[in-house]
Amino acid sequence: MNAPVQFQPSDTRTGVAERLVVIGNGMAGCRAVEEILARDPGRFAITIFGAEPRVNYNRIMLSPVLAGEKTFDDIVINTADWYAENEIALVSGDPVTVIDRQTQTVVTRSGRIEPYDRLLIATGSDPFIIPVPGHELAGVVTFRDLDDVDKMLAAADKGGNAVVIGGGLLGLEAAHGLSLRGMNVTVVHLMPTLMERQLDEAAGYLLKAALERRGQTIVTGGDTAEIQGKDDHVTGVRLKDGQEFAADIVVMAVGIRPATGLAKAAGLDVERGIIVDDHMVTSDPAIMAVGECVQHRGTCYGLVAPLWDMCRALADHATGSPSGYEGSVTSTKLKVSGIDLFSAGDFSGADGAEDIVMRDASRGVYKRVIVKDDRLVGAVLYGDTADGSWYFDLLKKGEDISGIREALIFGQAFAAGGALADPNAAVAALSDDAEICGCNGVSKGKVVETIHAGACSLDAVRSQCKASASCGSCTGLVESLLKLTLGDEVAAGPKTMCKCTTFTHSDVRRLIVEKDLKLIPQVMQELNWATPDGCASCRPALNYYLLCAWPGAYIDDQQSRFVNERLHANIQKDGTYSVVPRMWGGLTNPKELRAIADVVEKFNAPMVKVTGGQRLDIFGIKKEDLPAVWADLNAAGMVSGHAYGKSLRTVKTCVGSEWCRFGTQDSTGLGVKLERMTWGSWMPHKFKIAVSGCPRNCAEATIKDFGVVCVDSGYELHVGGNGGIKVRATDLLCKVETEVEAMDICAAFIQLYREQAWYLERTAPWIERVGLAHVQAALFDDPDAVARLAARFRHSQQFMQDDPWAKRVAGDEAELHQHLAEVRPLNLEMAQ
Amino acid sequence: MIGDWLDIGPVSQISPGNARTLPVQGGEEIAVFHTLDNQFYALVNKCPHRAGPLSQGIVHGSVVTCPLHNWNISLKTGEAQGDDKGCVPTIPLKVDAGRIYLLREAVLGKKAA
Ligand code: SRM
Ligand SMILES: Cc1cc2nc3c(=O)[nH]c(=O)nc-3n(C[C@H](O)[C@H](O)[C@H](O)COP(=O)(O)OP(=O)(O)OC[C@H]3O[C@@H](n4cnc5c(N)ncnc54)[C@H](O)[C@@H]3O)c2cc1C
Ligand code: SF4
Ligand code: FES
């Protein structure tokens, strides 16, 4: 297979032609030759050296070959006849090993020496192999040429398991092919988002979900520790987090490196790629380079479109009419049948750039275009890529799109509709029976009728005819109809969660449960978020709603949490943190006090203070020192006090019947029990509890979220108090006789609040909004309601009550506390 | 060229939506951000409002919300967004072959962009 093969042309060359030698019989090398021949067929006597033992083929079509959609013959670009007809000498299967610039010759592995007048280097790229233990085992392959495909096909014939390392374009195409060939495929990707260089979080989520539906296992955030083997053949892959996957074949598709070895050894200027000018000439005027191996104006490319432009400029220059290459804007499509995905340009949300997002949850469509200064600068399309090339064209030409701005996201057909460019006009033109809301089957006629019948806000339309009440993708249409029907009379609806959505907090909470939504990007997709990844107000809210809806199953999204909850401490005005360990019910002991005193001294805390919540607050701790402080506090049995959280804060108690001459019940003991039951729970806002031993109320129970006032005959339970910005005394919820009842009702009330209140709504405003009667009805109308709510609360507490400090002490999320490195300007060195 | 850039390690050490810090002896601490769009930016870690540590804010789009008083600061230009006025120096950054580089002179405070 690897023996040198030669197609020698019959020697009709005239002696005058310059000798052009091409290294690399790949896409760029051959294209460059084609371009030269098209301009001046007699100019050069051409010899092409190719490391691969075959003619030139379309490398990008290796994916369809792997998937069984094409054969090798289908993807050949130039057959042996083409080389012969154009009098090109092809030396294949014999790589060039040396370029001798002095003698202007190249030498091949087999020892052949070929002189050149002009040399063209088109060696492409080499796949990168991560040097983990086991990377040299048989069965570890890359995905670059036909031989790789043959190896994968041989493995697939035997069936079994494949692990693909790398969830970029190549990796996913390999995974797709192997999966179609009947293998059980796992993709391990280092980053949290697939194809992160081309896709944003929203599109990456949709792609992952689609691949999982096809039976692939997708592991994001997976870092390979080792490739396991037996008898020199791969058997599996182990990740750094301990997960293991069996493998009969491992495909490494983690990236490519420009193949610059020859050029470097020959002394040409090389950085990441071989440096070329705008005419594809290297630092040696006799040597040109083209394709993936070059670096032009600082950029190396990994796609074919730029190669075509490079080859044009190269041929123009080589045939004496230089034109120049100025760099390329690239776009990406994934060649996985049934998955439509397109991305181009800059989607990093540049300044002054505006995102226009359209989502259609029912069709699984996400479209985002980025506009800046009336120009399109980027696009990400998932599910419907019909307009990809149109957007790409607008982008490359830098056309002014202000005229079609409103219609841009709807695509070319819509934008070209002239008058239709005004969405209101487009909606006006719809017939009465045109369907507006696909989810609920509501026609335009029905919506207009509802509006005429008095529904003068989006919310009223939603509740009266259900249009736009499910996924919200027709919200724009309903808003247009409101505008067309009522003009300026349209009433503003209730406040939406934030500017990213047209839904209110209550809608979102309801829809998360109804539609079984499990992840933040999924909520954003299914509920038609208007921004790609939300904002600082909706991300924390969604994170809480999901956490509350799916206890135990939902994985907390740390990036959606305010710093205090991410670092489990309160940030101070100088960027340091304060640390408040829990003191159950306000009780403490010498061991705890000693540990706190030691921490204060050891870490030079500038202040320690008794808080209004009956515990001690240590100030001025640096984020790097937090885990060490916590370790010392943990060692004395103390856990996080959540003084930073939208969660249970303190349970304040008074001395009660144990000591106080007026005490009626053991208020201290009950307070400790309540705190043990409720600590760790995430809530819509902070939550405070107090237990007073008698109506003198020394623990201020009547300004707490949940307050207990002990009396001779039992316990008065109070709710909805607030001692903060707007003081509100509690409402009396009920009176019970035993501690057990008091505890159950406390758990049930908290769960009701957790499930119904809006994020950042404390119990006081919540009760003002829904009414005490609503709360009482929800708890007491059905005799089982308290037990059911309390059971749900206790179930979710199973997953909440592990001390977040202890986890950090054990090394969890250590990078949140550590600096990347430190810069020391004196010796300009980096140090850890 | 290479010498003008300070290699601060692989992109994988900052997860998307996060920022990490880089203290500079005798200079301003730098915050290096990784957005959910997988872009990287570096700023002086000091909010133009009252010097809040921007590295600790919530990142959305190419903006970070300061943890102290919720100003929104552009990661691209360092400008405060909306009605707030102020600007924090940005540090030119490039990602090459999976590693993050900062412009050395900007890191050392000799030339902020
Ligand atoms: C430390 C402490 C003051 C003290 O030294 O006593 C304190 C400190 C802060 N309070 Fe407080 N509050 C403290 C007890 C209180 C109390 C008294 C109490 O709990 O009995 C109240 C009134 C009671 C109440 O909450 O209803 C109180 C009402 C507030 C409010 C207004 C809440 C409201 O709903 O109106 C805020 C603002 C907020 O939460 O949005 C607040 C916010 C804050 C913050 C978190 C401000 C912030 O966002 O950074 C302060 C954090 C300082 C820090 O780094 O530790 N703090 N705060 C007290 C900590 C208690 C604890 O052990 O956890
Ligand atoms: C599976 C796959 C799918 C792809 N899909 C797409 C896609 O959908 N869209 C897209 O735009 N791009 C895609 N690409 C990338 C695209 O194929 C490359 O950008 C393109 O092939 C680069 O062309 P090139 O000529 O620079 O390199 P190559 O096509 O790799 O050609 C270089 C040739 O030089 C040979 N060579 C190297 N060293 C020597 C030597 N010393 N002596 C002799 N010969 C040598 C190599 O063997 C190779 O044949 C894909 C790539 C792969 C592998
Ligand atoms: S009263 Fe104001 S200043 Fe004092 S701790 Fe509470 S929030 Fe801070
Ligand atoms: S310090 Fe950043 S907003 Fe105030």
PDB file of N, CA, C and O in Angstrom, chain A residues 324-375:
ATOM      1  N   GLY A 324      -2.910  39.572  -4.934  1.00  0.00           N
ATOM      2  CA  GLY A 324      -2.847  39.705  -3.469  1.00  0.00           C
ATOM      3  C   GLY A 324      -4.043  39.086  -2.768  1.00  0.00           C
ATOM      4  O   GLY A 324      -5.161  39.084  -3.268  1.00  0.00           O
ATOM      5  N   TYR A 325      -3.744  38.550  -1.582  1.00  0.00           N
ATOM      6  CA  TYR A 325      -4.761  37.908  -0.734  1.00  0.00           C
ATOM      7  C   TYR A 325      -4.849  38.700   0.550  1.00  0.00           C
ATOM      8  O   TYR A 325      -3.840  39.106   1.108  1.00  0.00           O
ATOM      9  N   GLU A 326      -6.064  38.969   1.019  1.00  0.00           N
ATOM     10  CA  GLU A 326      -6.201  39.847   2.176  1.00  0.00           C
ATOM     11  C   GLU A 326      -6.762  39.175   3.405  1.00  0.00           C
ATOM     12  O   GLU A 326      -7.162  39.842   4.351  1.00  0.00           O
ATOM     13  N   GLY A 327      -6.809  37.848   3.385  1.00  0.00           N
ATOM     14  CA  GLY A 327      -7.387  37.155   4.546  1.00  0.00           C
ATOM     15  C   GLY A 327      -8.846  36.817   4.271  1.00  0.00           C
ATOM     16  O   GLY A 327      -9.453  37.357   3.355  1.00  0.00           O
ATOM     17  N   SER A 328      -9.390  35.907   5.057  1.00  0.00           N
ATOM     18  CA  SER A 328     -10.748  35.426   4.803  1.00  0.00           C
ATOM     19  C   SER A 328     -11.598  35.476   6.058  1.00  0.00           C
ATOM     20  O   SER A 328     -11.102  35.358   7.167  1.00  0.00           O
ATOM     21  N   VAL A 329     -12.881  35.653   5.831  1.00  0.00           N
ATOM     22  CA  VAL A 329     -13.859  35.452   6.900  1.00  0.00           C
ATOM     23  C   VAL A 329     -14.377  34.038   6.670  1.00  0.00           C
ATOM     24  O   VAL A 329     -14.657  33.664   5.539  1.00  0.00           O
ATOM     25  N   THR A 330     -14.476  33.252   7.719  1.00  0.00           N
ATOM     26  CA  THR A 330     -14.886  31.869   7.489  1.00  0.00           C
ATOM     27  C   THR A 330     -16.250  31.582   8.106  1.00  0.00           C
ATOM     28  O   THR A 330     -16.719  32.293   8.989  1.00  0.00           O
ATOM     29  N   SER A 331     -16.871  30.550   7.582  1.00  0.00           N
ATOM     30  CA  SER A 331     -18.122  30.081   8.161  1.00  0.00           C
ATOM     31  C   SER A 331     -18.012  28.581   8.338  1.00  0.00           C
ATOM     32  O   SER A 331     -17.189  27.939   7.703  1.00  0.00           O
ATOM     33  N   THR A 332     -18.823  28.040   9.215  1.00  0.00           N
ATOM     34  CA  THR A 332     -18.750  26.616   9.513  1.00  0.00           C
ATOM     35  C   THR A 332     -20.107  25.954   9.384  1.00  0.00           C
ATOM     36  O   THR A 332     -21.114  26.523   9.810  1.00  0.00           O
ATOM     37  N   LYS A 333     -20.101  24.777   8.794  1.00  0.00           N
ATOM     38  CA  LYS A 333     -21.291  23.922   8.811  1.00  0.00           C
ATOM     39  C   LYS A 333     -20.846  22.570   9.318  1.00  0.00           C
ATOM     40  O   LYS A 333     -19.711  22.166   9.091  1.00  0.00           O
ATOM     41  N   LEU A 334     -21.734  21.870   9.998  1.00  0.00           N
ATOM     42  CA  LEU A 334     -21.399  20.527  10.465  1.00  0.00           C
ATOM     43  C   LEU A 334     -21.999  19.532   9.491  1.00  0.00           C
ATOM     44  O   LEU A 334     -23.176  19.611   9.168  1.00  0.00           O
ATOM     45  N   LYS A 335     -21.157  18.596   8.999  1.00  0.00           N
ATOM     46  CA  LYS A 335     -21.674  17.636   8.024  1.00  0.00           C
ATOM     47  C   LYS A 335     -22.197  16.386   8.739  1.00  0.00           C
ATOM     48  O   LYS A 335     -21.651  15.309   8.632  1.00  0.00           O
ATOM     49  N   VAL A 336     -23.248  16.570   9.511  1.00  0.00           N
ATOM     50  CA  VAL A 336     -23.907  15.438  10.150  1.00  0.00           C
ATOM     51  C   VAL A 336     -25.333  15.467   9.645  1.00  0.00           C
ATOM     52  O   VAL A 336     -26.052  16.441   9.897  1.00  0.00           O
ATOM     53  N   SER A 337     -25.717  14.414   8.900  1.00  0.00           N
ATOM     54  CA  SER A 337     -27.016  14.491   8.247  1.00  0.00           C
ATOM     55  C   SER A 337     -28.119  14.659   9.281  1.00  0.00           C
ATOM     56  O   SER A 337     -28.105  14.039  10.339  1.00  0.00           O
ATOM     57  N   GLY A 338     -29.031  15.543   8.971  1.00  0.00           N
ATOM     58  CA  GLY A 338     -30.164  15.759   9.866  1.00  0.00           C
ATOM     59  C   GLY A 338     -29.910  16.818  10.924  1.00  0.00           C
ATOM     60  O   GLY A 338     -30.813  17.191  11.660  1.00  0.00           O
ATOM     61  N   ILE A 339     -28.669  17.297  11.014  1.00  0.00           N
ATOM     62  CA  ILE A 339     -28.409  18.378  11.972  1.00  0.00           C
ATOM     63  C   ILE A 339     -27.957  19.596  11.184  1.00  0.00           C
ATOM     64  O   ILE A 339     -26.948  19.561  10.492  1.00  0.00           O
ATOM     65  N   ASP A 340     -28.754  20.639  11.276  1.00  0.00           N
ATOM     66  CA  ASP A 340     -28.437  21.839  10.513  1.00  0.00           C
ATOM     67  C   ASP A 340     -27.844  22.867  11.436  1.00  0.00           C
ATOM     68  O   ASP A 340     -28.498  23.311  12.385  1.00  0.00           O
ATOM     69  N   LEU A 341     -26.640  23.257  11.110  1.00  0.00           N
ATOM     70  CA  LEU A 341     -25.939  24.146  12.008  1.00  0.00           C
ATOM     71  C   LEU A 341     -25.018  25.011  11.171  1.00  0.00           C
ATOM     72  O   LEU A 341     -24.381  24.526  10.237  1.00  0.00           O
ATOM     73  N   PHE A 342     -25.004  26.291  11.474  1.00  0.00           N
ATOM     74  CA  PHE A 342     -24.185  27.208  10.695  1.00  0.00           C
ATOM     75  C   PHE A 342     -23.668  28.278  11.631  1.00  0.00           C
ATOM     76  O   PHE A 342     -24.402  28.747  12.503  1.00  0.00           O
ATOM     77  N   SER A 343     -22.400  28.645  11.457  1.00  0.00           N
ATOM     78  CA  SER A 343     -21.922  29.769  12.252  1.00  0.00           C
ATOM     79  C   SER A 343     -20.882  30.537  11.464  1.00  0.00           C
ATOM     80  O   SER A 343     -20.144  29.967  10.669  1.00  0.00           O
ATOM     81  N   ALA A 344     -20.889  31.834  11.631  1.00  0.00           N
ATOM     82  CA  ALA A 344     -19.950  32.667  10.891  1.00  0.00           C
ATOM     83  C   ALA A 344     -19.673  33.943  11.654  1.00  0.00           C
ATOM     84  O   ALA A 344     -20.517  34.425  12.408  1.00  0.00           O
ATOM     85  N   GLY A 345     -18.476  34.457  11.438  1.00  0.00           N
ATOM     86  CA  GLY A 345     -18.147  35.784  11.945  1.00  0.00           C
ATOM     87  C   GLY A 345     -17.968  35.819  13.452  1.00  0.00           C
ATOM     88  O   GLY A 345     -17.694  34.822  14.102  1.00  0.00           O
ATOM     89  N   ASP A 346     -18.145  36.987  14.001  1.00  0.00           N
ATOM     90  CA  ASP A 346     -17.863  37.256  15.393  1.00  0.00           C
ATOM     91  C   ASP A 346     -19.186  37.275  16.144  1.00  0.00           C
ATOM     92  O   ASP A 346     -20.039  38.109  15.883  1.00  0.00           O
ATOM     93  N   PHE A 347     -19.362  36.314  17.058  1.00  0.00           N
ATOM     94  CA  PHE A 347     -20.617  36.344  17.824  1.00  0.00           C
ATOM     95  C   PHE A 347     -20.340  36.608  19.296  1.00  0.00           C
ATOM     96  O   PHE A 347     -21.016  36.161  20.184  1.00  0.00           O
ATOM     97  N   SER A 348     -19.271  37.343  19.546  1.00  0.00           N
ATOM     98  CA  SER A 348     -18.891  37.554  20.927  1.00  0.00           C
ATOM     99  C   SER A 348     -19.610  38.751  21.532  1.00  0.00           C
ATOM    100  O   SER A 348     -19.262  39.191  22.610  1.00  0.00           O
ATOM    101  N   GLY A 349     -20.639  39.254  20.865  1.00  0.00           N
ATOM    102  CA  GLY A 349     -21.374  40.355  21.468  1.00  0.00           C
ATOM    103  C   GLY A 349     -20.508  41.587  21.625  1.00  0.00           C
ATOM    104  O   GLY A 349     -20.347  42.104  22.715  1.00  0.00           O
ATOM    105  N   ALA A 350     -19.925  42.036  20.503  1.00  0.00           N
ATOM    106  CA  ALA A 350     -19.032  43.190  20.537  1.00  0.00           C
ATOM    107  C   ALA A 350     -19.760  44.418  21.078  1.00  0.00           C
ATOM    108  O   ALA A 350     -20.980  44.452  21.135  1.00  0.00           O
ATOM    109  N   ASP A 351     -18.972  45.418  21.459  1.00  0.00           N
ATOM    110  CA  ASP A 351     -19.590  46.622  21.985  1.00  0.00           C
ATOM    111  C   ASP A 351     -20.373  47.336  20.939  1.00  0.00           C
ATOM    112  O   ASP A 351     -19.969  47.427  19.796  1.00  0.00           O
ATOM    113  N   GLY A 352     -21.506  47.851  21.356  1.00  0.00           N
ATOM    114  CA  GLY A 352     -22.336  48.525  20.391  1.00  0.00           C
ATOM    115  C   GLY A 352     -22.974  47.520  19.470  1.00  0.00           C
ATOM    116  O   GLY A 352     -23.740  47.860  18.581  1.00  0.00           O
ATOM    117  N   ALA A 353     -22.663  46.254  19.665  1.00  0.00           N
ATOM    118  CA  ALA A 353     -23.287  45.240  18.827  1.00  0.00           C
ATOM    119  C   ALA A 353     -24.576  44.830  19.488  1.00  0.00           C
ATOM    120  O   ALA A 353     -24.705  44.848  20.707  1.00  0.00           O
ATOM    121  N   GLU A 354     -25.524  44.464  18.647  1.00  0.00           N
ATOM    122  CA  GLU A 354     -26.823  44.106  19.189  1.00  0.00           C
ATOM    123  C   GLU A 354     -27.173  42.714  18.715  1.00  0.00           C
ATOM    124  O   GLU A 354     -26.980  42.379  17.564  1.00  0.00           O
ATOM    125  N   ASP A 355     -27.660  41.917  19.640  1.00  0.00           N
ATOM    126  CA  ASP A 355     -28.089  40.569  19.289  1.00  0.00           C
ATOM    127  C   ASP A 355     -29.537  40.592  18.863  1.00  0.00           C
ATOM    128  O   ASP A 355     -30.360  41.212  19.515  1.00  0.00           O
ATOM    129  N   ILE A 356     -29.826  39.889  17.786  1.00  0.00           N
ATOM    130  CA  ILE A 356     -31.229  39.654  17.462  1.00  0.00           C
ATOM    131  C   ILE A 356     -31.397  38.148  17.522  1.00  0.00           C
ATOM    132  O   ILE A 356     -30.712  37.411  16.820  1.00  0.00           O
ATOM    133  N   VAL A 357     -32.270  37.707  18.409  1.00  0.00           N
ATOM    134  CA  VAL A 357     -32.412  36.265  18.626  1.00  0.00           C
ATOM    135  C   VAL A 357     -33.817  35.840  18.258  1.00  0.00           C
ATOM    136  O   VAL A 357     -34.788  36.529  18.572  1.00  0.00           O
ATOM    137  N   MET A 358     -33.930  34.746  17.546  1.00  0.00           N
ATOM    138  CA  MET A 358     -35.241  34.176  17.294  1.00  0.00           C
ATOM    139  C   MET A 358     -35.174  32.704  17.647  1.00  0.00           C
ATOM    140  O   MET A 358     -34.241  32.018  17.263  1.00  0.00           O
ATOM    141  N   ARG A 359     -36.133  32.252  18.413  1.00  0.00           N
ATOM    142  CA  ARG A 359     -36.153  30.840  18.769  1.00  0.00           C
ATOM    143  C   ARG A 359     -37.526  30.302  18.409  1.00  0.00           C
ATOM    144  O   ARG A 359     -38.522  30.974  18.571  1.00  0.00           O
ATOM    145  N   ASP A 360     -37.566  29.093  17.894  1.00  0.00           N
ATOM    146  CA  ASP A 360     -38.841  28.447  17.652  1.00  0.00           C
ATOM    147  C   ASP A 360     -38.725  27.078  18.296  1.00  0.00           C
ATOM    148  O   ASP A 360     -38.164  26.142  17.726  1.00  0.00           O
ATOM    149  N   ALA A 361     -39.234  27.001  19.514  1.00  0.00           N
ATOM    150  CA  ALA A 361     -39.035  25.778  20.290  1.00  0.00           C
ATOM    151  C   ALA A 361     -39.704  24.590  19.624  1.00  0.00           C
ATOM    152  O   ALA A 361     -39.178  23.480  19.638  1.00  0.00           O
ATOM    153  N   SER A 362     -40.861  24.819  18.980  1.00  0.00           N
ATOM    154  CA  SER A 362     -41.571  23.660  18.446  1.00  0.00           C
ATOM    155  C   SER A 362     -40.790  23.033  17.293  1.00  0.00           C
ATOM    156  O   SER A 362     -40.848  21.834  17.074  1.00  0.00           O
ATOM    157  N   ARG A 363     -40.023  23.839  16.557  1.00  0.00           N
ATOM    158  CA  ARG A 363     -39.230  23.278  15.468  1.00  0.00           C
ATOM    159  C   ARG A 363     -37.762  23.078  15.862  1.00  0.00           C
ATOM    160  O   ARG A 363     -36.942  22.670  15.039  1.00  0.00           O
ATOM    161  N   GLY A 364     -37.434  23.397  17.089  1.00  0.00           N
ATOM    162  CA  GLY A 364     -36.043  23.249  17.518  1.00  0.00           C
ATOM    163  C   GLY A 364     -35.111  24.214  16.803  1.00  0.00           C
ATOM    164  O   GLY A 364     -33.990  23.859  16.449  1.00  0.00           O
ATOM    165  N   VAL A 365     -35.581  25.425  16.595  1.00  0.00           N
ATOM    166  CA  VAL A 365     -34.768  26.390  15.849  1.00  0.00           C
ATOM    167  C   VAL A 365     -34.229  27.475  16.778  1.00  0.00           C
ATOM    168  O   VAL A 365     -34.940  27.958  17.660  1.00  0.00           O
ATOM    169  N   TYR A 366     -32.959  27.799  16.592  1.00  0.00           N
ATOM    170  CA  TYR A 366     -32.345  28.930  17.304  1.00  0.00           C
ATOM    171  C   TYR A 366     -31.575  29.720  16.260  1.00  0.00           C
ATOM    172  O   TYR A 366     -30.774  29.157  15.518  1.00  0.00           O
ATOM    173  N   LYS A 367     -31.879  30.996  16.170  1.00  0.00           N
ATOM    174  CA  LYS A 367     -31.144  31.836  15.220  1.00  0.00           C
ATOM    175  C   LYS A 367     -30.679  33.077  15.958  1.00  0.00           C
ATOM    176  O   LYS A 367     -31.446  33.666  16.723  1.00  0.00           O
ATOM    177  N   ARG A 368     -29.452  33.439  15.693  1.00  0.00           N
ATOM    178  CA  ARG A 368     -28.952  34.650  16.330  1.00  0.00           C
ATOM    179  C   ARG A 368     -28.116  35.378  15.307  1.00  0.00           C
ATOM    180  O   ARG A 368     -27.213  34.796  14.704  1.00  0.00           O
ATOM    181  N   VAL A 369     -28.427  36.630  15.064  1.00  0.00           N
ATOM    182  CA  VAL A 369     -27.547  37.431  14.226  1.00  0.00           C
ATOM    183  C   VAL A 369     -27.053  38.600  15.056  1.00  0.00           C
ATOM    184  O   VAL A 369     -27.741  39.079  15.950  1.00  0.00           O
ATOM    185  N   ILE A 370     -25.836  39.013  14.780  1.00  0.00           N
ATOM    186  CA  ILE A 370     -25.226  40.079  15.553  1.00  0.00           C
ATOM    187  C   ILE A 370     -24.979  41.252  14.608  1.00  0.00           C
ATOM    188  O   ILE A 370     -24.348  41.094  13.563  1.00  0.00           O
ATOM    189  N   VAL A 371     -25.531  42.390  15.001  1.00  0.00           N
ATOM    190  CA  VAL A 371     -25.483  43.559  14.143  1.00  0.00           C
ATOM    191  C   VAL A 371     -24.683  44.651  14.844  1.00  0.00           C
ATOM    192  O   VAL A 371     -24.845  44.857  16.048  1.00  0.00           O
ATOM    193  N   LYS A 372     -23.804  45.278  14.102  1.00  0.00           N
ATOM    194  CA  LYS A 372     -23.045  46.393  14.683  1.00  0.00           C
ATOM    195  C   LYS A 372     -22.922  47.496  13.643  1.00  0.00           C
ATOM    196  O   LYS A 372     -22.567  47.207  12.496  1.00  0.00           O
ATOM    197  N   ASP A 373     -23.200  48.701  14.042  1.00  0.00           N
ATOM    198  CA  ASP A 373     -23.131  49.849  13.131  1.00  0.00           C
ATOM    199  C   ASP A 373     -23.838  49.546  11.808  1.00  0.00           C
ATOM    200  O   ASP A 373     -23.284  49.785  10.725  1.00  0.00           O
ATOM    201  N   ASP A 374     -25.034  48.996  11.892  1.00  0.00           N
ATOM    202  CA  ASP A 374     -25.834  48.690  10.707  1.00  0.00           C
ATOM    203  C   ASP A 374     -25.201  47.660   9.779  1.00  0.00           C
ATOM    204  O   ASP A 374     -25.534  47.574   8.598  1.00  0.00           O
ATOM    205  N   ARG A 375     -24.247  46.906  10.304  1.00  0.00           N
ATOM    206  CA  ARG A 375     -23.655  45.822   9.507  1.00  0.00           C
ATOM    207  C   ARG A 375     -23.840  44.522  10.267  1.00  0.00           C
ATOM    208  O   ARG A 375     -23.784  44.499  11.492  1.00  0.00           O
TER     209      ARG A 375
END
